[in-house]
Amino acid sequence: MGVDIDIAGLRPEIIRVAPSPLAELGMALHALSEPGHHPGLRGWATGVTARLDSHLADRMCEADFLWRTTFSDLFLPCAGLPGGHTLPGATLAEELDVLDKLSDEQFVDAALEFTCALPYSSRGPAALADAEVRRRALDLAAARGPQQMRFSERLLADPPRIRSWLRQFLRDCDEAFFAETWARLRHQLAADARHKTDLLRHKGLAGALAAVSPAVTLDESAARITVDKLGDGHTATRDVGLLLVPTSLGWPHLMVLHRYGWQPVLHYPVGSAELAAPPSVEQLALRMTALSHPVRMRICRHLARSAYTTGELAQVHGMTAPEISRHLGVLKKAGLVTTRRRGRYVLHQLDVTVVARLGSDFLEGILR
């Protein structure tokens, strides 16, 4: 499970790292609409919300599905331009100009991503050109609610009007709160981009990706990058390159733009202590499964208090030693139990630190 990026033939000079003010504004809007995802930003979100003009707050709700339930690729428009070599703009105004260069078909398809009506990693008909796709998109938008339905109807009927509305909305957000936030964050993001660029130069792609996230792995023999996520996807760098975009507001989200025909983008969080060695999705699933069995839960109850041998656990639970060993094997494979030898005895104990982190690990895993 995860997103694979085929990097066969990828040249070092077309791997770039750059911050994006528009992508960071998108993450800011997400954090404001889903503060529960970002407990570390609660103070910032509360302060921004408290001083928002009521009219802007209402407009923020009109299309929040572009940044709340999905992170729309419209916030990384440089990836959609032909050739794949366009970098994010240095200012929000420059990025909005890049957004204007997307075709209406690209804009509409990216905006309708929340409906799941269109294929993402593969070629498919465009909503503006295919009546059946439009019908399905509207049906799925209606299932999400009247607000999403109205937005989708306006989008399909008059794309330029919605494009103008979104551009003005983003400019108003910049004036209301984002310009101040970006002035504070851009230096950290620029420093991270320089650091990753230095790593690319001196340690290659493997060194840079290792610094991006433990959830990103490089298989050089297979010419493939794998991003450990619950969703599946595939893309290829071909001759369009690979773009790395840091975000200060993004943790725990590690996102991969892998839309068909667009440049692949890794949008990764920086500056968060919580990013240290998160478990893989597979390891998280193993832990959740291991703890779901009632016998293993009872075994954990004892192992949380003290270290026990297999024989002691067998006696306490009225089971045979081989039965206990099988359950311990599942817990050990999941990384939940540690063992140590004392003379001729092997003692088992629950790793309470790992268990205590399961809630946050689970949240990080499903939101990554």
mmCIF file of C-alpha atoms in Angstrom:
data_model
loop_
_atom_site.group_PDB
_atom_site.id
_atom_site.type_symbol
_atom_site.label_atom_id
_atom_site.label_comp_id
_atom_site.label_asym_id
_atom_site.label_seq_id
_atom_site.Cartn_x
_atom_site.Cartn_y
_atom_site.Cartn_z
ATOM 1 C CA MET A 1 0.000 0.000 0.000
ATOM 2 C CA GLY A 2 1.275 3.473 -0.844
ATOM 3 C CA VAL A 3 2.105 5.770 -3.744
ATOM 4 C CA ASP A 4 4.897 4.744 -6.125
ATOM 5 C CA ILE A 5 6.854 7.227 -8.216
ATOM 6 C CA ASP A 6 8.754 5.696 -11.130
ATOM 7 C CA ILE A 7 12.003 7.648 -11.426
ATOM 8 C CA ALA A 8 13.615 5.707 -14.281
ATOM 9 C CA GLY A 9 15.864 8.109 -16.200
ATOM 10 C CA LEU A 10 15.359 10.942 -13.709
ATOM 11 C CA ARG A 11 18.195 13.448 -14.100
ATOM 12 C CA PRO A 12 19.542 15.233 -10.992
ATOM 13 C CA GLU A 13 19.095 18.665 -12.538
ATOM 14 C CA ILE A 14 15.314 18.241 -12.773
ATOM 15 C CA ILE A 15 14.870 17.411 -9.085
ATOM 16 C CA ARG A 16 14.023 20.730 -7.445
ATOM 17 C CA VAL A 17 13.049 21.889 -3.952
ATOM 18 C CA ALA A 18 11.047 25.084 -3.514
ATOM 19 C CA PRO A 19 8.514 26.548 -1.086
ATOM 20 C CA SER A 20 5.115 27.555 -2.398
ATOM 21 C CA PRO A 21 3.106 30.414 -0.888
ATOM 22 C CA LEU A 22 -0.081 29.164 -2.582
ATOM 23 C CA ALA A 23 0.390 25.610 -1.260
ATOM 24 C CA GLU A 24 1.055 27.042 2.200
ATOM 25 C CA LEU A 25 -2.131 29.105 1.985
ATOM 26 C CA GLY A 26 -3.952 25.894 1.127
ATOM 27 C CA MET A 27 -2.504 24.233 4.232
ATOM 28 C CA ALA A 28 -3.486 27.274 6.300
ATOM 29 C CA LEU A 29 -7.074 26.982 5.087
ATOM 30 C CA HIS A 30 -7.049 23.270 5.892
ATOM 31 C CA ALA A 31 -5.706 23.869 9.404
ATOM 32 C CA LEU A 32 -8.407 26.491 10.002
ATOM 33 C CA SER A 33 -11.169 24.148 8.834
ATOM 34 C CA GLU A 34 -9.779 21.021 10.577
ATOM 35 C CA PRO A 35 -8.048 22.236 13.770
ATOM 36 C CA GLY A 36 -8.306 18.733 15.226
ATOM 37 C CA HIS A 37 -5.757 17.542 12.664
ATOM 38 C CA HIS A 38 -3.260 20.146 13.850
ATOM 39 C CA PRO A 39 -3.214 20.471 17.650
ATOM 40 C CA GLY A 40 0.094 22.323 17.493
ATOM 41 C CA LEU A 41 -1.555 25.110 15.469
ATOM 42 C CA ARG A 42 -4.565 25.547 17.746
ATOM 43 C CA GLY A 43 -3.382 28.904 19.121
ATOM 44 C CA TRP A 44 -2.682 30.275 15.649
ATOM 45 C CA ALA A 45 -6.021 29.000 14.289
ATOM 46 C CA THR A 46 -7.943 30.456 17.223
ATOM 47 C CA GLY A 47 -6.292 33.854 16.747
ATOM 48 C CA VAL A 48 -6.980 33.933 13.003
ATOM 49 C CA THR A 49 -10.584 32.793 13.382
ATOM 50 C CA ALA A 50 -11.282 35.377 16.073
ATOM 51 C CA ARG A 51 -10.360 38.287 13.831
ATOM 52 C CA LEU A 52 -11.823 37.005 10.543
ATOM 53 C CA ASP A 53 -14.378 39.226 8.876
ATOM 54 C CA SER A 54 -17.743 37.412 8.965
ATOM 55 C CA HIS A 55 -18.195 37.778 5.202
ATOM 56 C CA LEU A 56 -14.802 36.161 4.527
ATOM 57 C CA ALA A 57 -15.585 33.413 7.046
ATOM 58 C CA ASP A 58 -18.814 32.644 5.166
ATOM 59 C CA ARG A 59 -16.969 32.537 1.833
ATOM 60 C CA MET A 60 -14.420 30.223 3.424
ATOM 61 C CA CYS A 61 -17.216 27.697 3.954
ATOM 62 C CA GLU A 62 -18.457 27.875 0.351
ATOM 63 C CA ALA A 63 -15.703 25.720 -1.110
ATOM 64 C CA ASP A 64 -13.926 24.311 1.937
ATOM 65 C CA PHE A 65 -14.059 20.812 0.408
ATOM 66 C CA LEU A 66 -11.173 21.980 -1.816
ATOM 67 C CA TRP A 67 -8.902 22.056 1.237
ATOM 68 C CA ARG A 68 -10.803 20.322 4.035
ATOM 69 C CA THR A 69 -11.640 16.807 2.815
ATOM 70 C CA THR A 70 -9.085 16.867 -0.014
ATOM 71 C CA PHE A 71 -6.068 19.052 -0.660
ATOM 72 C CA SER A 72 -6.836 20.235 -4.177
ATOM 73 C CA ASP A 73 -4.044 20.188 -6.738
ATOM 74 C CA LEU A 74 -5.161 23.720 -7.594
ATOM 75 C CA PHE A 75 -2.847 24.817 -4.779
ATOM 76 C CA LEU A 76 0.138 23.464 -6.741
ATOM 77 C CA PRO A 77 -0.717 24.688 -10.255
ATOM 78 C CA CYS A 78 2.921 24.814 -11.388
ATOM 79 C CA ALA A 79 2.822 21.000 -11.563
ATOM 80 C CA GLY A 80 0.101 21.127 -14.215
ATOM 81 C CA LEU A 81 1.846 23.338 -16.753
ATOM 82 C CA PRO A 82 3.231 21.639 -19.869
ATOM 83 C CA GLY A 83 6.858 20.581 -19.704
ATOM 84 C CA GLY A 84 6.893 20.026 -15.963
ATOM 85 C CA HIS A 85 9.726 22.443 -15.223
ATOM 86 C CA THR A 86 7.785 25.351 -13.723
ATOM 87 C CA LEU A 87 8.655 26.152 -10.111
ATOM 88 C CA PRO A 88 6.272 27.684 -7.558
ATOM 89 C CA GLY A 89 6.235 31.468 -7.598
ATOM 90 C CA ALA A 90 8.092 33.497 -4.999
ATOM 91 C CA THR A 91 4.921 35.404 -4.102
ATOM 92 C CA LEU A 92 1.253 34.537 -3.892
ATOM 93 C CA ALA A 93 0.509 36.952 -6.745
ATOM 94 C CA GLU A 94 2.959 35.072 -8.994
ATOM 95 C CA GLU A 95 1.370 31.756 -8.072
ATOM 96 C CA LEU A 96 -2.121 33.032 -8.791
ATOM 97 C CA ASP A 97 -0.859 34.027 -12.233
ATOM 98 C CA VAL A 98 0.371 30.443 -12.686
ATOM 99 C CA LEU A 99 -3.052 29.170 -11.580
ATOM 100 C CA ASP A 100 -4.585 31.291 -14.346
ATOM 101 C CA LYS A 101 -2.463 29.412 -16.902
ATOM 102 C CA LEU A 102 -4.192 26.098 -16.236
ATOM 103 C CA SER A 103 -6.776 25.251 -18.869
ATOM 104 C CA ASP A 104 -10.437 25.217 -17.896
ATOM 105 C CA GLU A 105 -10.380 21.422 -18.240
ATOM 106 C CA GLN A 106 -7.467 21.124 -15.812
ATOM 107 C CA PHE A 107 -9.044 23.551 -13.364
ATOM 108 C CA VAL A 108 -12.432 21.830 -13.353
ATOM 109 C CA ASP A 109 -11.023 18.308 -13.058
ATOM 110 C CA ALA A 110 -8.760 19.330 -10.174
ATOM 111 C CA ALA A 111 -11.586 21.169 -8.416
ATOM 112 C CA LEU A 112 -13.874 18.138 -8.748
ATOM 113 C CA GLU A 113 -11.374 15.794 -7.111
ATOM 114 C CA PHE A 114 -13.474 15.761 -3.924
ATOM 115 C CA THR A 115 -16.268 13.949 -5.814
ATOM 116 C CA CYS A 116 -13.976 11.031 -6.785
ATOM 117 C CA ALA A 117 -15.812 11.023 -10.135
ATOM 118 C CA LEU A 118 -12.675 11.119 -12.275
ATOM 119 C CA PRO A 119 -9.653 8.823 -12.460
ATOM 120 C CA TYR A 120 -6.625 10.385 -10.788
ATOM 121 C CA SER A 121 -3.485 8.392 -11.635
ATOM 122 C CA SER A 122 -4.599 7.421 -15.135
ATOM 123 C CA ARG A 123 -5.929 9.115 -18.244
ATOM 124 C CA GLY A 124 -9.677 9.639 -18.349
ATOM 125 C CA PRO A 125 -12.338 11.826 -19.965
ATOM 126 C CA ALA A 126 -12.542 15.443 -18.811
ATOM 127 C CA ALA A 127 -15.666 16.570 -17.006
ATOM 128 C CA LEU A 128 -16.201 19.495 -19.386
ATOM 129 C CA ALA A 129 -16.050 17.200 -22.421
ATOM 130 C CA ASP A 130 -18.004 14.163 -21.226
ATOM 131 C CA ALA A 131 -21.678 14.335 -20.267
ATOM 132 C CA GLU A 132 -21.571 11.061 -18.321
ATOM 133 C CA VAL A 133 -18.635 12.237 -16.218
ATOM 134 C CA ARG A 134 -20.464 15.501 -15.494
ATOM 135 C CA ARG A 135 -23.598 13.615 -14.454
ATOM 136 C CA ARG A 136 -21.638 11.308 -12.162
ATOM 137 C CA ALA A 137 -19.705 14.234 -10.644
ATOM 138 C CA LEU A 138 -22.950 16.051 -9.841
ATOM 139 C CA ASP A 139 -24.513 12.910 -8.350
ATOM 140 C CA LEU A 140 -21.510 12.395 -6.068
ATOM 141 C CA ALA A 141 -21.370 16.088 -5.154
ATOM 142 C CA ALA A 142 -25.071 15.952 -4.216
ATOM 143 C CA ALA A 143 -24.313 13.054 -1.869
ATOM 144 C CA ARG A 144 -21.832 15.322 -0.058
ATOM 145 C CA GLY A 145 -24.431 18.031 0.519
ATOM 146 C CA PRO A 146 -26.229 20.988 -1.108
ATOM 147 C CA GLN A 147 -23.240 23.302 -0.771
ATOM 148 C CA GLN A 148 -20.988 20.972 -2.752
ATOM 149 C CA MET A 149 -23.766 20.443 -5.278
ATOM 150 C CA ARG A 150 -24.252 24.171 -5.885
ATOM 151 C CA PHE A 151 -20.513 24.755 -6.243
ATOM 152 C CA SER A 152 -20.142 21.888 -8.730
ATOM 153 C CA GLU A 153 -23.090 23.093 -10.809
ATOM 154 C CA ARG A 154 -21.610 26.600 -11.033
ATOM 155 C CA LEU A 155 -18.162 25.205 -11.776
ATOM 156 C CA LEU A 156 -19.384 23.070 -14.676
ATOM 157 C CA ALA A 157 -21.674 25.756 -16.050
ATOM 158 C CA ASP A 158 -19.256 28.691 -15.890
ATOM 159 C CA PRO A 159 -15.609 27.807 -15.091
ATOM 160 C CA PRO A 160 -14.270 31.372 -15.616
ATOM 161 C CA ARG A 161 -16.680 32.707 -12.998
ATOM 162 C CA ILE A 162 -15.529 30.185 -10.388
ATOM 163 C CA ARG A 163 -11.885 30.797 -11.295
ATOM 164 C CA SER A 164 -12.391 34.511 -10.725
ATOM 165 C CA TRP A 165 -14.216 33.847 -7.450
ATOM 166 C CA LEU A 166 -11.412 31.598 -6.166
ATOM 167 C CA ARG A 167 -8.667 34.034 -7.158
ATOM 168 C CA GLN A 168 -10.394 36.910 -5.348
ATOM 169 C CA PHE A 169 -11.072 34.734 -2.307
ATOM 170 C CA LEU A 170 -7.395 33.733 -2.045
ATOM 171 C CA ARG A 171 -6.302 37.356 -2.390
ATOM 172 C CA ASP A 172 -8.704 38.354 0.384
ATOM 173 C CA CYS A 173 -7.333 35.581 2.613
ATOM 174 C CA ASP A 174 -3.846 36.886 1.952
ATOM 175 C CA GLU A 175 -4.841 40.368 3.017
ATOM 176 C CA ALA A 176 -6.803 39.192 6.063
ATOM 177 C CA PHE A 177 -4.288 36.793 7.628
ATOM 178 C CA PHE A 178 -1.972 34.926 5.300
ATOM 179 C CA ALA A 179 0.492 37.667 4.365
ATOM 180 C CA GLU A 180 1.453 37.973 8.029
ATOM 181 C CA THR A 181 1.710 34.193 8.410
ATOM 182 C CA TRP A 182 3.796 33.815 5.233
ATOM 183 C CA ALA A 183 6.190 36.570 6.333
ATOM 184 C CA ARG A 184 6.860 34.512 9.462
ATOM 185 C CA LEU A 185 7.144 31.103 7.759
ATOM 186 C CA ARG A 186 8.870 31.783 4.461
ATOM 187 C CA HIS A 187 12.364 32.046 5.947
ATOM 188 C CA GLN A 188 12.074 28.608 7.592
ATOM 189 C CA LEU A 189 10.769 27.088 4.354
ATOM 190 C CA ALA A 190 13.490 28.724 2.274
ATOM 191 C CA ALA A 191 16.128 27.425 4.697
ATOM 192 C CA ASP A 192 14.696 23.913 4.453
ATOM 193 C CA ALA A 193 14.680 24.111 0.653
ATOM 194 C CA ARG A 194 18.358 25.134 0.692
ATOM 195 C CA HIS A 195 19.179 22.291 3.073
ATOM 196 C CA LYS A 196 17.426 19.676 0.914
ATOM 197 C CA THR A 197 19.105 21.090 -2.198
ATOM 198 C CA ASP A 198 22.504 20.723 -0.506
ATOM 199 C CA LEU A 199 21.634 17.132 0.416
ATOM 200 C CA LEU A 200 20.694 16.422 -3.201
ATOM 201 C CA ARG A 201 24.014 17.845 -4.333
ATOM 202 C CA HIS A 202 26.202 16.033 -1.803
ATOM 203 C CA LYS A 203 24.255 12.877 -0.818
ATOM 204 C CA GLY A 204 21.996 12.364 -3.792
ATOM 205 C CA LEU A 205 18.281 11.687 -3.888
ATOM 206 C CA ALA A 206 18.515 9.006 -1.187
ATOM 207 C CA GLY A 207 19.971 11.475 1.306
ATOM 208 C CA ALA A 208 17.395 14.159 0.538
ATOM 209 C CA LEU A 209 14.436 11.773 0.776
ATOM 210 C CA ALA A 210 15.694 10.355 4.078
ATOM 211 C CA ALA A 211 15.535 13.901 5.446
ATOM 212 C CA VAL A 212 12.032 14.471 4.030
ATOM 213 C CA SER A 213 10.325 11.690 6.003
ATOM 214 C CA PRO A 214 10.933 8.121 7.205
ATOM 215 C CA ALA A 215 7.725 7.292 5.312
ATOM 216 C CA VAL A 216 9.492 7.993 1.989
ATOM 217 C CA THR A 217 11.818 5.253 0.721
ATOM 218 C CA LEU A 218 13.974 4.967 -2.374
ATOM 219 C CA ASP A 219 14.633 1.666 -4.141
ATOM 220 C CA GLU A 220 17.495 2.604 -6.454
ATOM 221 C CA SER A 221 17.670 -0.821 -8.099
ATOM 222 C CA ALA A 222 13.984 -0.606 -9.077
ATOM 223 C CA ALA A 223 14.197 3.154 -9.802
ATOM 224 C CA ARG A 224 11.201 3.753 -7.573
ATOM 225 C CA ILE A 225 10.215 6.044 -4.709
ATOM 226 C CA THR A 226 7.516 4.671 -2.394
ATOM 227 C CA VAL A 227 5.533 6.883 -0.038
ATOM 228 C CA ASP A 228 3.947 4.862 2.752
ATOM 229 C CA LYS A 229 0.268 5.846 2.733
ATOM 230 C CA LEU A 230 -3.074 4.106 3.153
ATOM 231 C CA GLY A 231 -4.073 5.016 -0.409
ATOM 232 C CA ASP A 232 -2.650 3.503 -3.590
ATOM 233 C CA GLY A 233 -1.311 5.434 -6.539
ATOM 234 C CA HIS A 234 1.323 5.517 -9.228
ATOM 235 C CA THR A 235 3.076 8.192 -11.246
ATOM 236 C CA ALA A 236 6.328 8.680 -13.122
ATOM 237 C CA THR A 237 8.808 11.511 -13.346
ATOM 238 C CA ARG A 238 9.662 10.790 -17.013
ATOM 239 C CA ASP A 239 11.257 13.982 -18.363
ATOM 240 C CA VAL A 240 9.134 16.354 -16.247
ATOM 241 C CA GLY A 241 11.202 15.952 -13.079
ATOM 242 C CA LEU A 242 10.340 15.777 -9.403
ATOM 243 C CA LEU A 243 9.369 18.714 -7.197
ATOM 244 C CA LEU A 244 9.716 18.772 -3.395
ATOM 245 C CA VAL A 245 7.637 21.406 -1.578
ATOM 246 C CA PRO A 246 8.080 21.967 2.185
ATOM 247 C CA THR A 247 5.249 23.115 4.458
ATOM 248 C CA SER A 248 5.382 24.464 7.998
ATOM 249 C CA LEU A 249 1.651 23.995 8.571
ATOM 250 C CA GLY A 250 1.208 20.511 7.166
ATOM 251 C CA TRP A 251 2.028 17.918 9.832
ATOM 252 C CA PRO A 252 0.830 15.126 9.966
ATOM 253 C CA HIS A 253 0.013 15.249 6.247
ATOM 254 C CA LEU A 254 2.622 13.967 3.807
ATOM 255 C CA MET A 255 1.068 14.409 0.388
ATOM 256 C CA VAL A 256 1.966 13.207 -3.065
ATOM 257 C CA LEU A 257 0.616 14.919 -6.150
ATOM 258 C CA HIS A 258 0.385 12.055 -8.628
ATOM 259 C CA ARG A 259 -2.310 13.321 -11.007
ATOM 260 C CA TYR A 260 -1.990 11.910 -14.518
ATOM 261 C CA GLY A 261 -0.099 14.279 -16.808
ATOM 262 C CA TRP A 262 1.131 16.518 -13.962
ATOM 263 C CA GLN A 263 4.631 16.731 -12.539
ATOM 264 C CA PRO A 264 4.968 14.529 -9.406
ATOM 265 C CA VAL A 265 5.235 16.571 -6.215
ATOM 266 C CA LEU A 266 6.171 15.552 -2.664
ATOM 267 C CA HIS A 267 4.528 18.040 -0.291
ATOM 268 C CA TYR A 268 6.169 17.355 3.053
ATOM 269 C CA PRO A 269 6.026 18.867 6.573
ATOM 270 C CA VAL A 270 9.085 20.412 8.244
ATOM 271 C CA GLY A 271 9.943 21.560 11.735
ATOM 272 C CA SER A 272 7.871 19.041 13.700
ATOM 273 C CA ALA A 273 9.408 16.917 16.427
ATOM 274 C CA GLU A 274 6.565 14.399 16.075
ATOM 275 C CA LEU A 275 7.909 13.271 12.726
ATOM 276 C CA ALA A 276 10.567 11.040 14.318
ATOM 277 C CA ALA A 277 10.265 7.489 12.961
ATOM 278 C CA PRO A 278 6.508 7.050 12.538
ATOM 279 C CA PRO A 279 5.494 3.398 12.054
ATOM 280 C CA SER A 280 4.702 2.219 8.548
ATOM 281 C CA VAL A 281 1.087 1.624 7.610
ATOM 282 C CA GLU A 282 1.810 -2.122 7.599
ATOM 283 C CA GLN A 283 3.332 -1.969 11.089
ATOM 284 C CA LEU A 284 0.395 0.075 12.357
ATOM 285 C CA ALA A 285 -2.055 -2.487 10.949
ATOM 286 C CA LEU A 286 -0.085 -5.298 12.634
ATOM 287 C CA ARG A 287 -0.298 -3.532 15.995
ATOM 288 C CA MET A 288 -4.007 -2.827 15.738
ATOM 289 C CA THR A 289 -4.705 -6.426 14.690
ATOM 290 C CA ALA A 290 -2.498 -7.863 17.427
ATOM 291 C CA LEU A 291 -4.364 -5.944 20.118
ATOM 292 C CA SER A 292 -7.810 -6.806 18.754
ATOM 293 C CA HIS A 293 -7.727 -10.396 20.093
ATOM 294 C CA PRO A 294 -9.275 -10.745 23.594
ATOM 295 C CA VAL A 295 -6.660 -13.274 24.769
ATOM 296 C CA ARG A 296 -3.806 -11.009 23.724
ATOM 297 C CA MET A 297 -5.502 -8.086 25.461
ATOM 298 C CA ARG A 298 -5.556 -10.091 28.701
ATOM 299 C CA ILE A 299 -1.915 -11.080 28.222
ATOM 300 C CA CYS A 300 -1.045 -7.401 27.712
ATOM 301 C CA ARG A 301 -2.798 -6.563 30.968
ATOM 302 C CA HIS A 302 -0.263 -8.701 32.827
ATOM 303 C CA LEU A 303 2.737 -7.700 30.721
ATOM 304 C CA ALA A 304 1.997 -4.012 31.294
ATOM 305 C CA ARG A 305 2.524 -4.509 35.017
ATOM 306 C CA SER A 306 5.561 -6.760 35.069
ATOM 307 C CA ALA A 307 7.718 -9.148 33.054
ATOM 308 C CA TYR A 308 6.506 -12.750 32.836
ATOM 309 C CA THR A 309 7.816 -16.008 31.424
ATOM 310 C CA THR A 310 5.788 -18.065 28.973
ATOM 311 C CA GLY A 311 5.179 -20.690 31.657
ATOM 312 C CA GLU A 312 3.856 -18.116 34.130
ATOM 313 C CA LEU A 313 1.466 -16.681 31.543
ATOM 314 C CA ALA A 314 0.275 -20.173 30.637
ATOM 315 C CA GLN A 315 -0.521 -20.907 34.270
ATOM 316 C CA VAL A 316 -2.284 -17.570 34.846
ATOM 317 C CA HIS A 317 -4.438 -17.879 31.728
ATOM 318 C CA GLY A 318 -5.112 -21.609 31.896
ATOM 319 C CA MET A 319 -3.534 -22.245 28.509
ATOM 320 C CA THR A 320 -0.679 -24.354 27.194
ATOM 321 C CA ALA A 321 2.784 -22.875 26.746
ATOM 322 C CA PRO A 322 2.643 -23.314 22.915
ATOM 323 C CA GLU A 323 -0.669 -21.393 22.808
ATOM 324 C CA ILE A 324 0.836 -18.553 24.829
ATOM 325 C CA SER A 325 3.940 -18.590 22.624
ATOM 326 C CA ARG A 326 1.827 -18.124 19.506
ATOM 327 C CA HIS A 327 0.099 -15.089 20.988
ATOM 328 C CA LEU A 328 3.413 -13.662 22.181
ATOM 329 C CA GLY A 329 4.813 -14.178 18.694
ATOM 330 C CA VAL A 330 2.047 -12.010 17.221
ATOM 331 C CA LEU A 331 2.673 -9.279 19.804
ATOM 332 C CA LYS A 332 6.438 -9.387 19.241
ATOM 333 C CA LYS A 333 6.084 -9.250 15.450
ATOM 334 C CA ALA A 334 3.982 -6.107 15.920
ATOM 335 C CA GLY A 335 6.717 -4.572 18.081
ATOM 336 C CA LEU A 336 4.530 -4.437 21.190
ATOM 337 C CA VAL A 337 6.455 -6.812 23.438
ATOM 338 C CA THR A 338 10.113 -6.876 24.401
ATOM 339 C CA THR A 339 12.031 -9.877 25.741
ATOM 340 C CA ARG A 340 15.091 -10.267 27.914
ATOM 341 C CA ARG A 341 16.909 -13.263 29.359
ATOM 342 C CA ARG A 342 17.480 -13.793 33.055
ATOM 343 C CA GLY A 343 19.570 -16.919 33.539
ATOM 344 C CA ARG A 344 17.641 -19.776 31.980
ATOM 345 C CA TYR A 345 14.384 -17.801 31.878
ATOM 346 C CA VAL A 346 13.088 -15.577 29.073
ATOM 347 C CA LEU A 347 10.959 -12.698 30.342
ATOM 348 C CA HIS A 348 8.384 -10.852 28.229
ATOM 349 C CA GLN A 349 7.090 -7.353 28.900
ATOM 350 C CA LEU A 350 4.758 -4.923 27.146
ATOM 351 C CA ASP A 351 6.465 -1.897 25.581
ATOM 352 C CA VAL A 352 4.135 0.648 27.163
ATOM 353 C CA THR A 353 5.751 3.559 25.303
ATOM 354 C CA VAL A 354 4.805 2.050 21.946
ATOM 355 C CA VAL A 355 1.277 1.249 23.140
ATOM 356 C CA ALA A 356 0.842 4.763 24.542
ATOM 357 C CA ARG A 357 1.698 6.196 21.108
ATOM 358 C CA LEU A 358 -0.819 4.053 19.235
ATOM 359 C CA GLY A 359 -3.525 6.722 19.224
ATOM 360 C CA SER A 360 -1.286 9.419 17.758
ATOM 361 C CA ASP A 361 0.382 6.895 15.424
ATOM 362 C CA PHE A 362 -3.025 5.794 14.154
ATOM 363 C CA LEU A 363 -4.092 9.396 13.540
ATOM 364 C CA GLU A 364 -0.802 10.206 11.805
ATOM 365 C CA GLY A 365 -1.092 7.069 9.684
ATOM 366 C CA ILE A 366 -4.601 7.699 8.388
ATOM 367 C CA LEU A 367 -3.990 11.426 7.843
ATOM 368 C CA ARG A 368 -0.562 11.066 6.263
#
